[in-house]
Coordinates of C-alpha atoms in Angstrom, one line a residue:
Chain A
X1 CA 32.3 47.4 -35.9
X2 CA 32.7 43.8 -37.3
X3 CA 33.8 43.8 -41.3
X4 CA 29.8 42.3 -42.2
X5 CA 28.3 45.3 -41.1
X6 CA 30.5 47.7 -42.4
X7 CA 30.0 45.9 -45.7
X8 CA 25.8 46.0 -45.3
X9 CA 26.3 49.9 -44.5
X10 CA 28.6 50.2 -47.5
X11 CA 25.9 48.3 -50.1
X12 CA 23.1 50.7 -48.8
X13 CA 25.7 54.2 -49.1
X14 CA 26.0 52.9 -52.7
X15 CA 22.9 52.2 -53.6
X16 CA 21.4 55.0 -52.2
X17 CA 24.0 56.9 -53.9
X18 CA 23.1 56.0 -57.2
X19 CA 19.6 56.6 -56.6
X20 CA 20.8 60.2 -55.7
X21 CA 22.9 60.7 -58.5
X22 CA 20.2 59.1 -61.2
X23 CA 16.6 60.0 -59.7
X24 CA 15.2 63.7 -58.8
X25 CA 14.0 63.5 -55.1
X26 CA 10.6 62.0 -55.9
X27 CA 9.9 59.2 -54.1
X28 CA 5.8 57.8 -55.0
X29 CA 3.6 56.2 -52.4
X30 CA 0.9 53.9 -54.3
X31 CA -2.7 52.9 -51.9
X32 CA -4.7 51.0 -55.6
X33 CA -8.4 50.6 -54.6
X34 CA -7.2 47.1 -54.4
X35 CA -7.8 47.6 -50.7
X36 CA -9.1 50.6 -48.4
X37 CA -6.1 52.4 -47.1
X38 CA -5.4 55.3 -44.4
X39 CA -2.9 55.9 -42.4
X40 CA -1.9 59.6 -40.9
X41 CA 0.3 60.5 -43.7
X42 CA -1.7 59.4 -46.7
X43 CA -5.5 58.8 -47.0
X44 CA -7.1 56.7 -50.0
X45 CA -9.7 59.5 -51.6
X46 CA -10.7 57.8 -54.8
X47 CA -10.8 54.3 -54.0
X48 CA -11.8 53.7 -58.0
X49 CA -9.0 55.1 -59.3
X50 CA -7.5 51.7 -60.5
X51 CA -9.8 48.0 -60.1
X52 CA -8.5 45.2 -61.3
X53 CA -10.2 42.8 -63.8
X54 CA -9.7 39.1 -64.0
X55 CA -11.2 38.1 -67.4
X56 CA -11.4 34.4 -66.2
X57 CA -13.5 34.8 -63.1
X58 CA -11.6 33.1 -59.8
X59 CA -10.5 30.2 -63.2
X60 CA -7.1 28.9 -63.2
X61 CA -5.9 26.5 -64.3
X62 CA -2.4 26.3 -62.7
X63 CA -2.4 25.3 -58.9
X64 CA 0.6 27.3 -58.2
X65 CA 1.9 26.6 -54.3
X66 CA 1.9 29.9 -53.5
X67 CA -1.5 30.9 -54.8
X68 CA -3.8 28.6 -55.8
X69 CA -5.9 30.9 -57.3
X70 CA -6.6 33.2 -54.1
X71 CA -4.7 36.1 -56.0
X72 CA -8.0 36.5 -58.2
X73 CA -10.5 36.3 -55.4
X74 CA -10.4 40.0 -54.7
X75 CA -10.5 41.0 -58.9
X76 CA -13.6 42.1 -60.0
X77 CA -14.9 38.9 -62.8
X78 CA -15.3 39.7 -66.2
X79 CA -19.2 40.9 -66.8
X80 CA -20.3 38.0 -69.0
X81 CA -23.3 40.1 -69.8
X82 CA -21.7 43.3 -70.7
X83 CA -18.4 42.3 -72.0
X84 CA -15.2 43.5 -71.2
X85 CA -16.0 47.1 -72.9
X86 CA -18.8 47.3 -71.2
X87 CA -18.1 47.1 -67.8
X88 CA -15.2 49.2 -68.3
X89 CA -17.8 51.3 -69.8
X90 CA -19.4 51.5 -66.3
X91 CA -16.9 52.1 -64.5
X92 CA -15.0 54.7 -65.9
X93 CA -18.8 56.5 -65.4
X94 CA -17.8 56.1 -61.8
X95 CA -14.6 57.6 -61.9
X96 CA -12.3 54.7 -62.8
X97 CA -9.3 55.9 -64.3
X98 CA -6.9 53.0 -64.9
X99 CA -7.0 49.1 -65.4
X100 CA -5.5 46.1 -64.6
X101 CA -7.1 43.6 -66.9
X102 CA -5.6 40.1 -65.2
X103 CA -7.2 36.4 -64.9
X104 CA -5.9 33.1 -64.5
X105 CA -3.6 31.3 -66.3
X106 CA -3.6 28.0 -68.9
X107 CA -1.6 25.4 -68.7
X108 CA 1.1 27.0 -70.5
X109 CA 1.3 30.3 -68.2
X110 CA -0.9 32.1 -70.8
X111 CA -3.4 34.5 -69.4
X112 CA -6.5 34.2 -72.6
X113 CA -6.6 37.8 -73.4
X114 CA -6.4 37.8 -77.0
X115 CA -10.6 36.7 -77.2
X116 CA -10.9 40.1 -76.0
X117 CA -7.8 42.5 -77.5
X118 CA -10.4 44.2 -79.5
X119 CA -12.4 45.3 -76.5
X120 CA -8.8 46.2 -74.9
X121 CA -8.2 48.9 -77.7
X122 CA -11.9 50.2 -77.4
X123 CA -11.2 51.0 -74.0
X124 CA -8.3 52.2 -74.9
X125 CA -9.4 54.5 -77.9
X126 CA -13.1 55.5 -76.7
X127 CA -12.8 55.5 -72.8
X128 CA -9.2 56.4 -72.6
X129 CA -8.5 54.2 -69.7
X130 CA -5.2 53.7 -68.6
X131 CA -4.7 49.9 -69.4
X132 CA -1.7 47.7 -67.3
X133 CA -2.1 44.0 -68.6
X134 CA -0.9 41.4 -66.8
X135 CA 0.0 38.3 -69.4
X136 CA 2.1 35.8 -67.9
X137 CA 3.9 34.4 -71.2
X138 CA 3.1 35.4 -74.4
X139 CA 3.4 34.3 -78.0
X140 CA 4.4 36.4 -80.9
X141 CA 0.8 36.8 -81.6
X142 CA 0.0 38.4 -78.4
X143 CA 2.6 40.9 -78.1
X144 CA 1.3 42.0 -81.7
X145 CA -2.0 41.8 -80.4
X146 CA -1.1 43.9 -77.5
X147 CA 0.7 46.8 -79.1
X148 CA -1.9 46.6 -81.8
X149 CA -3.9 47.7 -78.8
X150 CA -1.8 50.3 -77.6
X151 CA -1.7 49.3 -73.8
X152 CA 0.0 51.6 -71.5
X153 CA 1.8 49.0 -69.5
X154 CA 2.1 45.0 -69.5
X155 CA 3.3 43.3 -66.0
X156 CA 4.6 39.5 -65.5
X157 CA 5.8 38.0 -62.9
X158 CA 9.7 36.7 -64.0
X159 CA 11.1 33.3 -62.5
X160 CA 14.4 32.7 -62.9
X161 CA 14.6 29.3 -61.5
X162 CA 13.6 26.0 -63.1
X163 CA 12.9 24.4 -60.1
X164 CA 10.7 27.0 -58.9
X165 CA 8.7 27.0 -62.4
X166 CA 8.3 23.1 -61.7
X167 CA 7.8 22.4 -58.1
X168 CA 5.6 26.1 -57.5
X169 CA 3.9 26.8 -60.5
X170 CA 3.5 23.4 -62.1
X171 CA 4.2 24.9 -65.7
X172 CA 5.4 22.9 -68.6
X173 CA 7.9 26.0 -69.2
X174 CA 11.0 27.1 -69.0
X175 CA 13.4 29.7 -67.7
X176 CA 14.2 30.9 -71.5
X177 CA 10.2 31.4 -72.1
X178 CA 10.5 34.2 -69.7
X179 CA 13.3 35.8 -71.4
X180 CA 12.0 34.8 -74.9
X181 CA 8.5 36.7 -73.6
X182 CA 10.4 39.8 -72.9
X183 CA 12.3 39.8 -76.0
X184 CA 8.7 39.6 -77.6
X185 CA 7.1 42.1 -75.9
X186 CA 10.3 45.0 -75.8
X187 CA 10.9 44.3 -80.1
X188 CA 7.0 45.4 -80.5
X189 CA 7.3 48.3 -78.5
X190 CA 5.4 47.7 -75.1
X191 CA 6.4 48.8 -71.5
X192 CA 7.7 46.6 -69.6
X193 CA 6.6 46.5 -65.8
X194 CA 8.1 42.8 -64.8
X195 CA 7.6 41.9 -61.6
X196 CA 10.2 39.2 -59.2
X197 CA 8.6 37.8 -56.0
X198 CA 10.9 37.3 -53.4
X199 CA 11.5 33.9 -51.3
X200 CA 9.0 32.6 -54.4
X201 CA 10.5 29.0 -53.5
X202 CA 8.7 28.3 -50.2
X203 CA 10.3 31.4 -48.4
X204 CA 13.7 30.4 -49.6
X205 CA 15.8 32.6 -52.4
X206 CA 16.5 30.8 -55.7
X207 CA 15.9 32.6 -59.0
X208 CA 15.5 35.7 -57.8
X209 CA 18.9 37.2 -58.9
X210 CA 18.8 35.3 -62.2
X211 CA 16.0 37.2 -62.8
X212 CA 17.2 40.0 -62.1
X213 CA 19.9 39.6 -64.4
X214 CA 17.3 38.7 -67.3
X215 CA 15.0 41.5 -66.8
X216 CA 18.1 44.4 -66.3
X217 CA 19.0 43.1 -70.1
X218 CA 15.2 44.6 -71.1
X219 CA 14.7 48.5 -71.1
X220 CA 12.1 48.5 -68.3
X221 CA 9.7 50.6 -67.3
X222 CA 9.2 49.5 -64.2
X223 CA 10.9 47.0 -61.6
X224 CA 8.4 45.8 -59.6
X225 CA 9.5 43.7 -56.2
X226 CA 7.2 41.7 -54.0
X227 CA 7.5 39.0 -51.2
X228 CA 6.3 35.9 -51.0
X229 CA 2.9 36.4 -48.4
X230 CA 1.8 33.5 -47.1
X231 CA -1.6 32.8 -47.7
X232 CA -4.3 30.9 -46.2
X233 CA -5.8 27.6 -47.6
X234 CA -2.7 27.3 -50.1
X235 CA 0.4 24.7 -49.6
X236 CA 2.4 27.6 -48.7
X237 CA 0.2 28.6 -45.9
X238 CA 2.5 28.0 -43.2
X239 CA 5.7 28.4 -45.2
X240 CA 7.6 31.4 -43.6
X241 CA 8.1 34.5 -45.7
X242 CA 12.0 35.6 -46.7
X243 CA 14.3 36.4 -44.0
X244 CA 14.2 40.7 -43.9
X245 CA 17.9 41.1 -44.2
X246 CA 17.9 38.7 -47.8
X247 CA 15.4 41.5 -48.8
X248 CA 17.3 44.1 -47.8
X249 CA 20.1 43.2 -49.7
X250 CA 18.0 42.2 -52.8
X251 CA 16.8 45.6 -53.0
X252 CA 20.4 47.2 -52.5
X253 CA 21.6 44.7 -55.4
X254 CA 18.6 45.5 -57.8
X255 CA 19.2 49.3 -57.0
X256 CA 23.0 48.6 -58.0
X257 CA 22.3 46.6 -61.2
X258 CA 19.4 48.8 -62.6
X259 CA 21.0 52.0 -61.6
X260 CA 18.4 54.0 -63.9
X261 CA 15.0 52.2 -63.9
X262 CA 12.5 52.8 -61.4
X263 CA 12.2 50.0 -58.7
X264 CA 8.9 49.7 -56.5
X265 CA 8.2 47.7 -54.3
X266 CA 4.9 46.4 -55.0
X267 CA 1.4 45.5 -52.7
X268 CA 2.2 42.0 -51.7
X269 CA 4.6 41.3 -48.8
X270 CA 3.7 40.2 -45.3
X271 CA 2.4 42.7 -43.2
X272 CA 3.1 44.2 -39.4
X273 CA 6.9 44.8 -38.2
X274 CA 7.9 43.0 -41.6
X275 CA 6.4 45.3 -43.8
X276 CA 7.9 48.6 -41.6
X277 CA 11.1 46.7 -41.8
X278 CA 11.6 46.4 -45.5
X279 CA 9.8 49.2 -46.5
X280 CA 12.3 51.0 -44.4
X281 CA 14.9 49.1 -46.5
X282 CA 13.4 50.2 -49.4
X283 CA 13.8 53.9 -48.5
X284 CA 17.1 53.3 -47.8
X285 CA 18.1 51.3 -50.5
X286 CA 16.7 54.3 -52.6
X287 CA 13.9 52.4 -54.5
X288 CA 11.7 54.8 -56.4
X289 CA 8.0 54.2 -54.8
X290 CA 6.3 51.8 -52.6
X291 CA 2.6 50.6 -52.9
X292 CA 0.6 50.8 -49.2
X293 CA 3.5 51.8 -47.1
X294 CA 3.7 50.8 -43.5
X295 CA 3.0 53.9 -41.0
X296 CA 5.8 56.5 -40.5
X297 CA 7.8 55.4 -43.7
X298 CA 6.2 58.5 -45.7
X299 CA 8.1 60.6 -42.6
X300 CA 11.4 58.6 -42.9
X301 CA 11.5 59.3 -46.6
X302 CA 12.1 63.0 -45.8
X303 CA 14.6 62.2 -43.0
X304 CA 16.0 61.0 -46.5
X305 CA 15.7 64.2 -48.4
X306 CA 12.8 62.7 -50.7
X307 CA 9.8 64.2 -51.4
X308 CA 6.9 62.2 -51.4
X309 CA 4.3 61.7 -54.2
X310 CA 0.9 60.0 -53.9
X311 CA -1.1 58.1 -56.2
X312 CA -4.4 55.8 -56.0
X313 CA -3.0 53.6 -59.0
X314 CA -1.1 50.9 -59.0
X315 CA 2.3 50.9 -59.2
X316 CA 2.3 48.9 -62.2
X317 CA 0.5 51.9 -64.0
X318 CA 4.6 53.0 -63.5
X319 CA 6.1 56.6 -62.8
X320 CA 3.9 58.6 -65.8
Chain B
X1 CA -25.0 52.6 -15.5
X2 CA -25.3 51.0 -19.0
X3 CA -25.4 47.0 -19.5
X4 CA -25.2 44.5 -16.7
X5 CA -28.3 42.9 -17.2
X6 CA -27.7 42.1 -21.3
X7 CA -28.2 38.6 -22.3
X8 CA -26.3 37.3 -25.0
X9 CA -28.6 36.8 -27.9
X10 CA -26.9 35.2 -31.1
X11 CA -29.0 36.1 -33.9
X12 CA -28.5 35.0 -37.7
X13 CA -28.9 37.6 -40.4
X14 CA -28.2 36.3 -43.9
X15 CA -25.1 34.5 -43.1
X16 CA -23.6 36.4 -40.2
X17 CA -24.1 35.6 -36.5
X18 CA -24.5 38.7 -35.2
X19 CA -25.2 39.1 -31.2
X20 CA -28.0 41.5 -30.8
X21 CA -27.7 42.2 -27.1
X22 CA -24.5 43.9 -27.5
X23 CA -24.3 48.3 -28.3
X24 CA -22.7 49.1 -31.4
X25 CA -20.9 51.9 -33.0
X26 CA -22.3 52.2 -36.5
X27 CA -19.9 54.3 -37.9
X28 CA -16.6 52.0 -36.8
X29 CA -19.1 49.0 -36.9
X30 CA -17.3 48.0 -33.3
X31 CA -19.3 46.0 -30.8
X32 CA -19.2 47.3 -27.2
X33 CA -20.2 45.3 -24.4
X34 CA -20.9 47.7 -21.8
X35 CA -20.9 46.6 -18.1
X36 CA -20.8 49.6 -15.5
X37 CA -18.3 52.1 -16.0
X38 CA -16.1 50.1 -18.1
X39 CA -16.4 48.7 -22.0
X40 CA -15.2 45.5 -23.8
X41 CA -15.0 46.6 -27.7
X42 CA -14.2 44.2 -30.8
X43 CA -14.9 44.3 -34.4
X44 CA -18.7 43.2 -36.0
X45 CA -18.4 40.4 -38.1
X46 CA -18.8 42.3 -41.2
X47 CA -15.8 44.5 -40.9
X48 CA -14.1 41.0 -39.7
X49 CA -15.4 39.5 -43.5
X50 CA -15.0 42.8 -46.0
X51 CA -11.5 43.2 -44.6
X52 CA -9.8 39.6 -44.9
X53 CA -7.9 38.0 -43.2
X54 CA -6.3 40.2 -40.3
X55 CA -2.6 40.5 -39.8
X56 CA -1.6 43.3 -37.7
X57 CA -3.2 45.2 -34.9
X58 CA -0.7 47.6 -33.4
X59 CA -1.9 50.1 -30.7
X60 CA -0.9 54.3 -30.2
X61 CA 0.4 55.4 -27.0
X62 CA -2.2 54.3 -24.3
X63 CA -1.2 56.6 -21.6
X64 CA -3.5 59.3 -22.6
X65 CA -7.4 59.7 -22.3
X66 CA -8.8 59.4 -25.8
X67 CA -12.0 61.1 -27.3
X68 CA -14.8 59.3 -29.1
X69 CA -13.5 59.4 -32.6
X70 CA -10.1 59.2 -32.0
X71 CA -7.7 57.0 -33.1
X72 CA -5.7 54.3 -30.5
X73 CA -4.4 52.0 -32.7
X74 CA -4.5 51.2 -36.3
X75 CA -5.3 47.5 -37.8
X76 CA -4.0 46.0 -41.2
X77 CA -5.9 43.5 -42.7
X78 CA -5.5 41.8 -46.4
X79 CA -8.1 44.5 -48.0
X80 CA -7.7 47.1 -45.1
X81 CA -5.5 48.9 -43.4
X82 CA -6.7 52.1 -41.6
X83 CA -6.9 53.7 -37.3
X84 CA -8.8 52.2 -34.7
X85 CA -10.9 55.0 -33.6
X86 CA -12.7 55.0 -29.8
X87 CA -16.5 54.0 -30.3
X88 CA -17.2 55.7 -27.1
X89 CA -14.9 58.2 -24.9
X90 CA -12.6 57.0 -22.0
X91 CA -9.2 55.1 -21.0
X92 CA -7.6 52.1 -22.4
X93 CA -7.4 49.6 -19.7
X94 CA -6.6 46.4 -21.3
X95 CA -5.3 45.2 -24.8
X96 CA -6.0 41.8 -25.8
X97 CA -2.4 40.5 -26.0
X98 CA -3.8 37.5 -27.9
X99 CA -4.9 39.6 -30.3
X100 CA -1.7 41.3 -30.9
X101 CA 0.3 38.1 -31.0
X102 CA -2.7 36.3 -33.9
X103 CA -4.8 39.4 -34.9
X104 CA -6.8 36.1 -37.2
X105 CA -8.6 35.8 -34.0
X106 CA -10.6 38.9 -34.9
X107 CA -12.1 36.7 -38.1
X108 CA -12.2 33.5 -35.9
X109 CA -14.1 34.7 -32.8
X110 CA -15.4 38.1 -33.6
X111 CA -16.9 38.2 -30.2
X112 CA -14.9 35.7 -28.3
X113 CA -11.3 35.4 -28.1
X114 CA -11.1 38.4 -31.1
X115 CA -11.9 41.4 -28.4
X116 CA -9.5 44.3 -28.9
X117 CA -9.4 46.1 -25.8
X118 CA -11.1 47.3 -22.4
X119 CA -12.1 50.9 -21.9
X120 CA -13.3 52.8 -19.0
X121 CA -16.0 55.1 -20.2
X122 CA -15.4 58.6 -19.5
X123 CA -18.4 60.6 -21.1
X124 CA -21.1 57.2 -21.2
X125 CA -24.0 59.5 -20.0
X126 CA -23.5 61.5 -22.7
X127 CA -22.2 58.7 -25.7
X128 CA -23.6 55.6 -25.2
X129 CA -27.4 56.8 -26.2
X130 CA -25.8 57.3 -29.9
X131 CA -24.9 53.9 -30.4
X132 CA -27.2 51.3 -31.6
X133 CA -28.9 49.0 -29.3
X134 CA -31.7 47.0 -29.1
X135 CA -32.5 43.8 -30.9
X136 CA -35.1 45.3 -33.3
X137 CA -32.6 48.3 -34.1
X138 CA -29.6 46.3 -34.3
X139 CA -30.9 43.7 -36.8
X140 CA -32.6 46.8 -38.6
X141 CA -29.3 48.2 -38.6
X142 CA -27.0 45.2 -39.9
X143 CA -29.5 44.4 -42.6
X144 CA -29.4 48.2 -43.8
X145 CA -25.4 47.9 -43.6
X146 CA -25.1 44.9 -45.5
X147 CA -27.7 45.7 -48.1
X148 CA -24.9 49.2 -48.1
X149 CA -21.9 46.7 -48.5
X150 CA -23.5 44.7 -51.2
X151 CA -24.1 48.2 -53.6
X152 CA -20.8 49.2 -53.1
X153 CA -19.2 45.8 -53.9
X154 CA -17.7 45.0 -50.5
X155 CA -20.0 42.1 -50.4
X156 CA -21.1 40.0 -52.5
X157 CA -24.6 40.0 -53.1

């Protein structure tokens, strides 16, 4: 057995270790309405559990490499007619449970919410909605506005690279913004559910660990981990997502330097053999949860002595 | 003996080209192209438009006869993933390799080059008169189903 492999085994025994030593056996399975999901082991009932909302329509006005705005196409719009209450209004009548209230972003990575925090805490207060907000950067302002509306959860996507802000997102930011907006939103009190997007820079790994190392100084709710997924109609279209063994050993490293958060591995990443393949590396690595996993990795987690959980919310509503 | 003598009719209905000459299975929304004892199935291009954009198609173990209803293979899509269950009863013959290797071509060519497999019919006598055919019934059918898609949001309207 060459010395790489025995190293590789030794990074999984660890983390999986720690997992072990710091978790109970519960290991979550997420399938959000976000898409219809059934596989043999685990069949989407309530497929309104969670919607997402993007307050700003498909509008963005960043023109991010990766996404260019395609990330909102399959959010429900904001209801100009009946507000944001409103339509949450409605749909809790039909079983809704929790929301992601989302939208594009300004120039400044901003998502507008604060036009409608006073809706956010009606939800909150009269419907009793489980709220995840998904911010981008915030001010002072916001995070005051947010935990002024009690929201259960508040997700952002963390970049740890300068370059990547740059060349991918086009932002006027910088690295420190991110840190500076978790500083923000921890001080006032809110749950932290940051999320780091593996191979963000066309397929290649650049700030990843530097986030890491940013977010692990926050107490976090929530790691969420996704892959870059290759989408059509955007400049990354044809860019090839991360190779499987930089993600495994992400995952084995994130396990190792947040040995008592929870770490999920969230809905996006590419599909087919690449999706069985790290979500089996997830397992392994002794992540806490995985959103839509691939068929027979609900079977492999008992191999593992886990005991599966399920949920039709997203994992950024977290491990509540 | 079921088909043979179809003609390929191409009919537009709201924005979808939808071949009327074709059986379908309403409950799967599969089209099956039935000639003799054998069927050529594939995906209507409504399923192909409410799922996204394909991009997996992986089949069960194929050495078996499979009931109507039962799953062969499951498909993963970018708003979907879920088994593809047997429109009618019988054997797979043939997968569509492309379709394995670029499962987009099931949103490209819905009819075409996006075909999923070959069956031969095992209970046809019995099956077939449950799916819907006919050009009347078909578009009668699609128009009901996308009126269904649009309530529940699949669509838009």
């Amino acid at each position: 057995m060459d010395s790489q492999l025995v190293a590789e085994q030794s990074l999984m025994e660890k983390a999986f270790a720690i997992r072990k030593a710091n978790f109970s056996d519960d290991i979550k399975f997420y399938a959000p309405g976000l898409k219809s999901y059934n596989i043999p082991e685990f069949e989407q009932k309530k497929p309104n559990a969670f919607l997402p909302i993007s307050i700003t329509g498909n509008a963005c006005a960043l023109d991010c490499d990766h996404c260019d705005t395609k990330i909102l196409d399959p959010m429900i719009p904001l209801d100009m007619k009946d507000g944001l209450f409103g339509m949450c209004e409605k749909m809790a009548g039909q079983g809704t449970e929790s929301v992601l209230i989302s939208g594009g972003s300004m120039k400044n990575g901003q998502v507008p919410f604060m036009k409608h925090i006073e809706d956010i805490k009606r939800i909150k207060d009269e419907l009793g909605l489980k709220i995840i907000m998904h911010t981008g950067l915030v001010s002072e302002e916001m995070a005051e506005g947010l935990a002024w509306a009690g929201v259960d959860g508040v997700a952002l996507d963390i970049i740890g690279a300068q370059e990547t802000i740059e060349q991918v997102y086009h932002m006027n930011t910088t690295v420190a913004d991110f840190d500076a907006t978790l500083e923000r939103l921890t001080r006032h009190g809110l749950s932290i559910r940051p999320h780091i997007i593996l191979g963000l820079h066309y397929g290649k790994f650049l700030g990843e660990y530097a986030a890491l190392e940013m977010i692990k100084k926050y107490p976090t709710h929530a790691l969420i981990l996704v892959i870059l997924t290759p989408m059509q109609d955007t400049p990354m279209k044809d860019v090839e997502p991360p190779p499987t063994d930089e993600v495994e050993e992400f995952f084995q490293k994130a396990r190792i330097a947040m040995p008592d958060s929870n770490i999920l591995v969230g809905c996006a990443r590419p599909g087919g053999n690449y999706k069985k393949v790290v979500d089996l590396a997830a397992v392994s690595a002794g992540l806490n949860g995985i959103a839509y996993p691939a068929e027979g990795i609900i079977d492999f987690s008992k191999t593992k002595g886990l005991q599966p959980s399920f949920y039709e919310n997203s994992c950024s509503c977290g491990i509540d | 003996m079921w088909g043979g003598f179809i003609i390929r009719t191409m009919t537009k209905i709201d924005k979808y080209d939808v071949d009327t000459g074709l059986f379908y299975d309403q409950k799967e929304h599969f089209w099956v192209k039935i000639s003799g004892n054998t069927a050529r199935i594939g995906m209507s291009p409504l399923i192909q438009e409410t799922s996204g954009a394909f991009v997996a198609v992986q089949m069960n173990d194929l050495a078996k006869e499979f009931s109507k209803g039962e799953a062969f293979g499951s498909i993963e899509a970018e708003k979907h993933v879920g088994p593809l269950k047997m429109p009618l009863s019988g054997r797979v013959l043939k997968i569509n390799d492309e379709v394995i290797e670029n499962p987009r071509l099931i949103n490209y060519d819905p009819y075409g080059d996006g075909w999923i497999a070959e069956i031969e019919l095992t209970n046809a006598d019995a099956e077939v008169p449950g799916l819907i055919f006919g050009d009347h019934n078909v578009v009668q059918w699609f128009e009901t189903e996308l009126k269904k898609f649009a309530d529940k949001g699949w669509i838009a309207n």
